[in-house]
Coordinates of C-alpha atoms and ligand atoms in Angstrom, one line a residue:
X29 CA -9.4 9.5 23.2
X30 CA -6.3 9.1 25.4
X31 CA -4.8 12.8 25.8
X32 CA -1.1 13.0 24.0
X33 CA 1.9 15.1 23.4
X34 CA 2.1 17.0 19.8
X35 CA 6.0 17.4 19.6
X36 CA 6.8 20.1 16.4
X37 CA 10.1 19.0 14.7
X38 CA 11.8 21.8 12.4
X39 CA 14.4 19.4 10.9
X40 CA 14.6 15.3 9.5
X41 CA 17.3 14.8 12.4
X42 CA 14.8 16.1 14.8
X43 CA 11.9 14.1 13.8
X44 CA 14.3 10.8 13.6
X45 CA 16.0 11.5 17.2
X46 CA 12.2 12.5 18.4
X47 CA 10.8 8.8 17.7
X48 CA 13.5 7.1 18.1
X49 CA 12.8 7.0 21.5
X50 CA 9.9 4.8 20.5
X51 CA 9.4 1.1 21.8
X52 CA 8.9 0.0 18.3
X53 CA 8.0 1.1 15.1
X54 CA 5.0 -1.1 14.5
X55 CA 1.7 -1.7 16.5
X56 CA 1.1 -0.2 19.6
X57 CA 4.6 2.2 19.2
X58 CA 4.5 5.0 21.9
X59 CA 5.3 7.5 19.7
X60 CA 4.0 8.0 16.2
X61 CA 4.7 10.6 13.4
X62 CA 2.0 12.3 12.1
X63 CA 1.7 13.7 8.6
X64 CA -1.5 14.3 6.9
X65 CA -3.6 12.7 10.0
X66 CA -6.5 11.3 7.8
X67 CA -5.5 7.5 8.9
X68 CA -4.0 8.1 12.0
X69 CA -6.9 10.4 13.4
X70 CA -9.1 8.3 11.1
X71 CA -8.8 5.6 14.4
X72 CA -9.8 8.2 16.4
X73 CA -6.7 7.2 18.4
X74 CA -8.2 4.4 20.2
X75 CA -7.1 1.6 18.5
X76 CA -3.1 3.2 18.5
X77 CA -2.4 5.2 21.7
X78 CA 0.7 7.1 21.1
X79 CA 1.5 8.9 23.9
X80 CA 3.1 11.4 21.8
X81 CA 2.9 12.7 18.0
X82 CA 5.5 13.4 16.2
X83 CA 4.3 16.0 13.8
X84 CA 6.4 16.3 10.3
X85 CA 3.9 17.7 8.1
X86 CA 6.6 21.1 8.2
X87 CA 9.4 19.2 7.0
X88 CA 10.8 20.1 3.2
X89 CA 9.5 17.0 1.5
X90 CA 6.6 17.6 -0.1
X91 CA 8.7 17.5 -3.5
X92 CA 7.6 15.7 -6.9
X93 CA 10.5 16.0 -9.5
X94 CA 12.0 14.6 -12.5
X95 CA 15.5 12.5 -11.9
X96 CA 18.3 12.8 -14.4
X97 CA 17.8 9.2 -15.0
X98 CA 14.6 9.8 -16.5
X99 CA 13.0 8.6 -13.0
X100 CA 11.0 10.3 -10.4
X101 CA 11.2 10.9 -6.7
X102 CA 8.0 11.4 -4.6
X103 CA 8.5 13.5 -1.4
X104 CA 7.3 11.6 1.6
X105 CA 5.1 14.4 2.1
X106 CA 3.6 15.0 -1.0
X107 CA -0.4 15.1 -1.2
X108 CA -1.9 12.3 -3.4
X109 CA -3.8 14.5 -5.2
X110 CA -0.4 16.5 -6.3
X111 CA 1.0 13.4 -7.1
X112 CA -2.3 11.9 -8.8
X113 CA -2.1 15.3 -10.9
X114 CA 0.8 15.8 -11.8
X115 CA 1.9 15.9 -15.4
X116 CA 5.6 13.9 -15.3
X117 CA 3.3 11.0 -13.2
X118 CA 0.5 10.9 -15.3
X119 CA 2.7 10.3 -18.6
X120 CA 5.3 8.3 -17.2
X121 CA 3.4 6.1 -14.4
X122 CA -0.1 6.5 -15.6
X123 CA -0.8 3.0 -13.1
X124 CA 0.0 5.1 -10.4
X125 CA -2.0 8.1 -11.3
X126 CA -5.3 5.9 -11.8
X127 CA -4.3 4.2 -8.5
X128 CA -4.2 7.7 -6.4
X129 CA -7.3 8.4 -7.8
X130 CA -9.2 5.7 -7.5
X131 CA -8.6 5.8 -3.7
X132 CA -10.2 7.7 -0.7
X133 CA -12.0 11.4 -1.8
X134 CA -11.4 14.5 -3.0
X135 CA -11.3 15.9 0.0
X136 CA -8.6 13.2 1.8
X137 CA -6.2 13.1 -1.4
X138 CA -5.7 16.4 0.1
X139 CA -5.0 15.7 2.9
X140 CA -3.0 11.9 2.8
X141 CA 0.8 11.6 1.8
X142 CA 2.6 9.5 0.0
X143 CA 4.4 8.4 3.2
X144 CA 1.3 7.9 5.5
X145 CA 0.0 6.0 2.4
X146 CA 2.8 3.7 2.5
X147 CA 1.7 2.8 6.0
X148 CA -2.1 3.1 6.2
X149 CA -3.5 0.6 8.5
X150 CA -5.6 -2.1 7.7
X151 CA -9.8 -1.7 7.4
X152 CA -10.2 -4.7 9.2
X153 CA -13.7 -4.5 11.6
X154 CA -12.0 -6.4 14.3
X155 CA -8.9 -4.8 14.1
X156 CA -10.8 -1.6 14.5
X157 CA -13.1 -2.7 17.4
X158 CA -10.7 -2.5 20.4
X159 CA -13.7 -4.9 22.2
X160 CA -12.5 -7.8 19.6
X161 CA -9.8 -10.0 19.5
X162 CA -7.7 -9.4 17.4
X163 CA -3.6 -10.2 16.9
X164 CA -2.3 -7.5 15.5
X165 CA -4.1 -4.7 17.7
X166 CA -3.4 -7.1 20.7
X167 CA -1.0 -10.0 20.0
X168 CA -1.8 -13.2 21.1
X169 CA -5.4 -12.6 21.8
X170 CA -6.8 -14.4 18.8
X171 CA -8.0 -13.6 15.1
X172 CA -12.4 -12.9 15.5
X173 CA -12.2 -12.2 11.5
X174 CA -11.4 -16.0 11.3
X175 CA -14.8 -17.4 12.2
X176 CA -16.3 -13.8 11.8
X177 CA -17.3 -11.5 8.9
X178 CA -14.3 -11.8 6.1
X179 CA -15.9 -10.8 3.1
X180 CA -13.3 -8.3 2.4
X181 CA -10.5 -9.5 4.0
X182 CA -7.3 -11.5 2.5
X183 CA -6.8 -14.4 0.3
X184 CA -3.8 -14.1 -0.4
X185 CA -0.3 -14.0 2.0
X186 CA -2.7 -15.0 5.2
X187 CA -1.9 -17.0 8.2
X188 CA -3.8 -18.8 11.2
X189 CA -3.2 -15.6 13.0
X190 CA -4.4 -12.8 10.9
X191 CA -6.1 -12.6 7.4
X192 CA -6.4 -8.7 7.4
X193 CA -5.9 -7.2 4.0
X194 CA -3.8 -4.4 3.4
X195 CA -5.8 -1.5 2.2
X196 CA -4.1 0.7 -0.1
X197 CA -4.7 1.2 -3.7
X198 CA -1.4 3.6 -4.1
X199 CA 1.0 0.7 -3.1
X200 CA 0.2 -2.1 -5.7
X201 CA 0.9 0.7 -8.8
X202 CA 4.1 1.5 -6.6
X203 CA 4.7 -2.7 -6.4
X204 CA 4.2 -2.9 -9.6
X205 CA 6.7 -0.1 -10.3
X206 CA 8.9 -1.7 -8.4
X207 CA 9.5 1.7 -6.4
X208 CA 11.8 2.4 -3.5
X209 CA 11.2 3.1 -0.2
X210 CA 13.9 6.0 1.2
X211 CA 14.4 5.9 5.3
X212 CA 16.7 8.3 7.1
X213 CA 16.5 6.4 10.8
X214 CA 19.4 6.3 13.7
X215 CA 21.9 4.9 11.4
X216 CA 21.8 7.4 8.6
X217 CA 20.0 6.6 5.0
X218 CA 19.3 3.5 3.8
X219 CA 16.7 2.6 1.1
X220 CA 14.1 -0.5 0.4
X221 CA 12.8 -2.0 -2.3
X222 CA 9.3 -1.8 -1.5
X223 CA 9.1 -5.6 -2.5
X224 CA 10.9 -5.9 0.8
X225 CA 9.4 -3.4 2.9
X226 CA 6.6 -4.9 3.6
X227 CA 5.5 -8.4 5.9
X228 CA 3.2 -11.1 5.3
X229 CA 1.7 -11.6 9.1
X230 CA 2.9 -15.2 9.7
X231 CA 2.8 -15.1 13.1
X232 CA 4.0 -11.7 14.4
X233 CA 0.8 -9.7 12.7
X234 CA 1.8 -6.7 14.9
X235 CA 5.0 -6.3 12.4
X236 CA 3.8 -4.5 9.3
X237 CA 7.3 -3.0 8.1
X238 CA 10.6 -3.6 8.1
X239 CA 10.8 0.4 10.0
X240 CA 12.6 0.3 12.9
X241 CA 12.4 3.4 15.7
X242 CA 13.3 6.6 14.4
X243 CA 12.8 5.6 10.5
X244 CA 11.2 8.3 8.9
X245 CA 10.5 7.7 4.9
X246 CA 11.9 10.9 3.6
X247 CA 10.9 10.0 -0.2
X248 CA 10.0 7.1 -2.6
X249 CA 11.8 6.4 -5.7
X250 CA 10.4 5.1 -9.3
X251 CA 12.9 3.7 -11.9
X252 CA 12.7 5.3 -15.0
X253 CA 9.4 4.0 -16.7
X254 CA 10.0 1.3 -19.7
X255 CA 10.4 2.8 -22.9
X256 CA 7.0 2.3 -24.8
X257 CA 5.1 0.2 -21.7
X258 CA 1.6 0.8 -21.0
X259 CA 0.2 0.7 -17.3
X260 CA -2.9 1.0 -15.7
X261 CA -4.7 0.6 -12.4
X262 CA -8.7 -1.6 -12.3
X263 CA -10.4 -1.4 -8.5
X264 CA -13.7 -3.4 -8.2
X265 CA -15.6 -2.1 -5.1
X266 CA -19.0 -2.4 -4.0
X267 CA -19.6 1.0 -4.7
X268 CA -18.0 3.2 -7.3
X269 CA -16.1 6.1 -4.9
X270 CA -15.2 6.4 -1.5
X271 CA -14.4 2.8 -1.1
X272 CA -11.7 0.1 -0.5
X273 CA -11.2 -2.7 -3.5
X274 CA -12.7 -5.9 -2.9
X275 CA -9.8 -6.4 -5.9
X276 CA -7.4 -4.2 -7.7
X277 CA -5.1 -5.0 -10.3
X278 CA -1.7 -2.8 -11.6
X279 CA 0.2 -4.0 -14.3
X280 CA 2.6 -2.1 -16.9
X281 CA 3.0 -4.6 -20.0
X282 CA 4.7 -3.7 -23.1
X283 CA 4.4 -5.8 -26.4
X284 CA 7.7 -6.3 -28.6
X285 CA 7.8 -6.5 -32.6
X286 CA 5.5 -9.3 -33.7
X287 CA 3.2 -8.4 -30.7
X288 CA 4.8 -10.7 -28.0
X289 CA 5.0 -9.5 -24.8
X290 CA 8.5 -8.3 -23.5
X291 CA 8.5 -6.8 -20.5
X292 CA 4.8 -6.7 -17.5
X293 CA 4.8 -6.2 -13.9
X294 CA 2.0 -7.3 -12.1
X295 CA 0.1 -6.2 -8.8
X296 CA -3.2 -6.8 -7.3
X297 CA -4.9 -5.1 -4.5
X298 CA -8.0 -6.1 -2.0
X299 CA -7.0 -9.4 -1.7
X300 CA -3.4 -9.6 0.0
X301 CA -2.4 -9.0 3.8
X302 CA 0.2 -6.6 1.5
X303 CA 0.3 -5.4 -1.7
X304 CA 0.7 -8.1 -3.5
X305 CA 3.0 -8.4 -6.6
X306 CA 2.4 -11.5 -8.9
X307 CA 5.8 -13.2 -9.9
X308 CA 3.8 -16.1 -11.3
X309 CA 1.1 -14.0 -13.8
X310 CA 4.7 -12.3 -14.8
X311 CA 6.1 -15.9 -16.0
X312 CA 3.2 -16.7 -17.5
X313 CA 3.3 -13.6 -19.7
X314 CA 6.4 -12.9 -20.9
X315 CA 7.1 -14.3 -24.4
X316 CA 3.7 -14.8 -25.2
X317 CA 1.0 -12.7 -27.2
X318 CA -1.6 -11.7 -25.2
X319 CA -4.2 -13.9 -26.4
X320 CA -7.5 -14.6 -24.8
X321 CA -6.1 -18.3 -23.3
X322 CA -2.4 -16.7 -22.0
X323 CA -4.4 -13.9 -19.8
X324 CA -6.4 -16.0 -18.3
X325 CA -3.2 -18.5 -17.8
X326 CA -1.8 -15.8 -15.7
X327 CA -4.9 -14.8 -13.8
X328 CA -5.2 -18.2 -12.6
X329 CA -0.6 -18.4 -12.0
X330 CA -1.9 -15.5 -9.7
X331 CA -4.4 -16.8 -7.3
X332 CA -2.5 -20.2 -7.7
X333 CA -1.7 -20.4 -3.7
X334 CA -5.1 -18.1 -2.8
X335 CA -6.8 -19.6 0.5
X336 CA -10.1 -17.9 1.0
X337 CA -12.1 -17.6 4.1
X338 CA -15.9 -18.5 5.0
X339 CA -17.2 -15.5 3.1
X340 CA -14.6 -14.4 0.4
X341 CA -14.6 -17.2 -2.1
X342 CA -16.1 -14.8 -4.5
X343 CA -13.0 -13.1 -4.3
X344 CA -10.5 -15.7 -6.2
X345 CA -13.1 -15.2 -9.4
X346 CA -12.7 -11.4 -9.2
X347 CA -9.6 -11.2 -8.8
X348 CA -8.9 -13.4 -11.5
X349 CA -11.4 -11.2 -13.5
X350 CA -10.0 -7.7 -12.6
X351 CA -6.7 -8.8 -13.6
X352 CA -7.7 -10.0 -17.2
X353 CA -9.5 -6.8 -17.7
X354 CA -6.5 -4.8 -16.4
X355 CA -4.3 -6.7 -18.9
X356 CA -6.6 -6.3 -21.6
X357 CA -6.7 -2.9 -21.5
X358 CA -2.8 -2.3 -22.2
X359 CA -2.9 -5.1 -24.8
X360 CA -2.3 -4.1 -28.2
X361 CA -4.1 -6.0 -30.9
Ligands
FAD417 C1 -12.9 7.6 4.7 C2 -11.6 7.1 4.1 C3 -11.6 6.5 2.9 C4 -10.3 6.0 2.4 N1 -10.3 5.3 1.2 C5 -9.1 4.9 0.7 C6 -9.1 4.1 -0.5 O1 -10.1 3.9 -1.2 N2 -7.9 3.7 -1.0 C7 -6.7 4.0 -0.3 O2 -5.7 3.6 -0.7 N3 -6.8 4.7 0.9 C8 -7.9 5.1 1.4 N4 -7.9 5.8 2.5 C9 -6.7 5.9 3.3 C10 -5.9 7.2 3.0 O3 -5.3 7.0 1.7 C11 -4.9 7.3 4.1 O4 -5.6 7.6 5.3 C12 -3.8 8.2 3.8 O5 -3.0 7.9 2.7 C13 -2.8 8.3 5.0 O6 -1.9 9.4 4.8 P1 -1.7 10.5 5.9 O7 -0.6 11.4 5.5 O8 -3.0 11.2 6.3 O9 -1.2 9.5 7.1 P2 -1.2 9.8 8.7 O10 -2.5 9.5 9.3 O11 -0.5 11.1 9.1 O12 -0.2 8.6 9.1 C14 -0.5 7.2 8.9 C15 0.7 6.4 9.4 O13 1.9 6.6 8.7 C16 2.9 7.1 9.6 N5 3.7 8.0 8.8 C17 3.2 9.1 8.1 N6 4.2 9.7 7.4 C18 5.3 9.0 7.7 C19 6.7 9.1 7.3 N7 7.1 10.1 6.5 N8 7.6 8.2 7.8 C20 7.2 7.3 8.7 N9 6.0 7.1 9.1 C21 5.0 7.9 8.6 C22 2.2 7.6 10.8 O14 3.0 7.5 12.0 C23 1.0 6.7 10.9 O15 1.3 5.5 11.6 C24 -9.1 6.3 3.1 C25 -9.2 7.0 4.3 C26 -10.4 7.4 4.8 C27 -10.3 8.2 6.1

């Protein structure tokens, strides 16, 4: 491990004018925040050298509260497990709830924010072996997951350059909650639909985020829940804790009179280089009951465009699966 600088910041415009200094925001930035440390330190800080850490974790933003619009804003610094167990989330955004907990251990919800969630780096082996190649650690040096071991990487959003998948199980509920993601950088405040805040990797797989130098996430946002929608979260894994989805599927679905559906967001996890909301199993959805036939018309809309590797063909099935089962469970006869 390289030896770096902690730098202690008292205040938001300290933190921001701290790594704003910062080459970039993305891989390989010189300077890093650090919150709750479990993903950062997790990399042993080999495969990120920051020369200095930024450390926020004594900033005021730890807060979970109700909005008067009947939404709810989730400090950037609030512990999953406080968010997983809190009473307003669990009866308003129950998807998000499950999500939290289905992720990581007891012991690391503890520990992991909601904003060092938001930007959790990939498992990838060969991103995390600084003796493979690999384009996003070290652009332009080649993808070794291509011809290499991909059983759990990407199907979905890949490219020629990198089919890493993005790992989080908290940022497919948040997809499908169509939550925002609240920056105070250089320029002031600005905030992101989280739809846009993340990058497919095309051909720049170093770029994650649309964060610039100095953006710090201060909160995320979540819309006031759907009157009468049900949500939930389904990870399949190869074991049943402590693991990352081979597929995970959000959705929030509500069914109008005469059992129709009105109103579903869709999400899956596992299987995307982000979290990867599903347009296309929305379409198919909406107007329809949820019979047996339009479920699986949607799980297949979803992994229309999937593209799996050498050893992750299993993956379209289970994905297809997971979602079906997701959407079965906040069906209504
Ligand atoms: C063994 C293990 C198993 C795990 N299993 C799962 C799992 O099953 N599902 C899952 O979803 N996750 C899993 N995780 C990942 C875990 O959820 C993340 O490590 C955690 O959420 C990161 O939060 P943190 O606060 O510790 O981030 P940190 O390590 O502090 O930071 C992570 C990144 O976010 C940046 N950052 C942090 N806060 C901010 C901010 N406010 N603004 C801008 N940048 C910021 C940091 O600069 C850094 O780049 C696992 C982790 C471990 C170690």
């Amino acid at each position: 491990m390289d030896v770096f600088e902690l730098i202690t910041v008292q205040s938001v415009p300290q933190a921001v004018k701290a790594q704003a200094r910062a080459t970039t925001a993305q891989q390989g930035a010189n300077i890093r925040f650090i919150a709750g440390g479990t993903n950062l330190a997790d990399m042993k800080l080999n495969v990120e050298r920051p020369a200095q850490l930024v450390d926020i974790s004594q900033l005021p933003l730890a807060q979970i509260e109700e909005t008067a619009d009947g939404g709810m804003k989730l400090g950037a610094l609030a512990r999953n497990a406080d968010v997983a167990t809190h009473a307003a989330v669990q009866a308003k955004y129950p998807v998000l709830s499950q999500a939290l907990l289905a992720g990581a251990s007891p012991q690391i919800r503890n520990m992991a924010t909601v904003g060092g969630n938001l930007l959790q780096k990939t498992r990838c082996m060969y991103y995390r072996d600084t003796a493979a190649d690999c384009n996003k650690r070290n652009p332009g040096s080649g993808c070794a997951a291509i011809a290499g071991d991909n059983r759990m990487l990407a199907i979905l959003g890949a490219s020629e350059h990198c089919i890493a998948t993005n790992p989080s199980d908290q940022n497919v509920a948040l997809m499908a909650l169509e939550a925002r993601v609240h920056i105070e950088g250089v320029k002031g405040a600005k905030d992101i639909p989280i739809g846009e805040f993340y990058l497919v990797p095309g051909s720049t797989p170093q770029r994650e985020t649309v964060l610039e130098p100095g953006d710090l996430i201060t909160y995320v946002s979540l819309p006031p829940p759907a009157a009468a929608a049900r949500g939930a979260y389904l990870k399949l894994r190869d074991r049943a804790s402590y693991e990352f989805a081979l597929a995970s599927a959000a959705v929030v679905m509500r069914q109008g009179t005469g059992g129709s559906i009105d109103f579903v967001r869709v999400a899956l996890g596992g299987v995307g280089t982000k979290p990867w909301r599903s347009p296309e199993a929305e379409r198919a959805l909406l107007g329809k009951p949820p019979s047996a036939a339009n479920l699986q018309a949607a799980a297949e809309a979803a992994l229309r465009q999937a593209h799996p590797q050498s050893e992750n063909a299993f993956k379209v099935e289970l994905a297809k699966r997971c979602l079906v089962h997701a959407l079965r469970q906040v069906s209504q006869a």
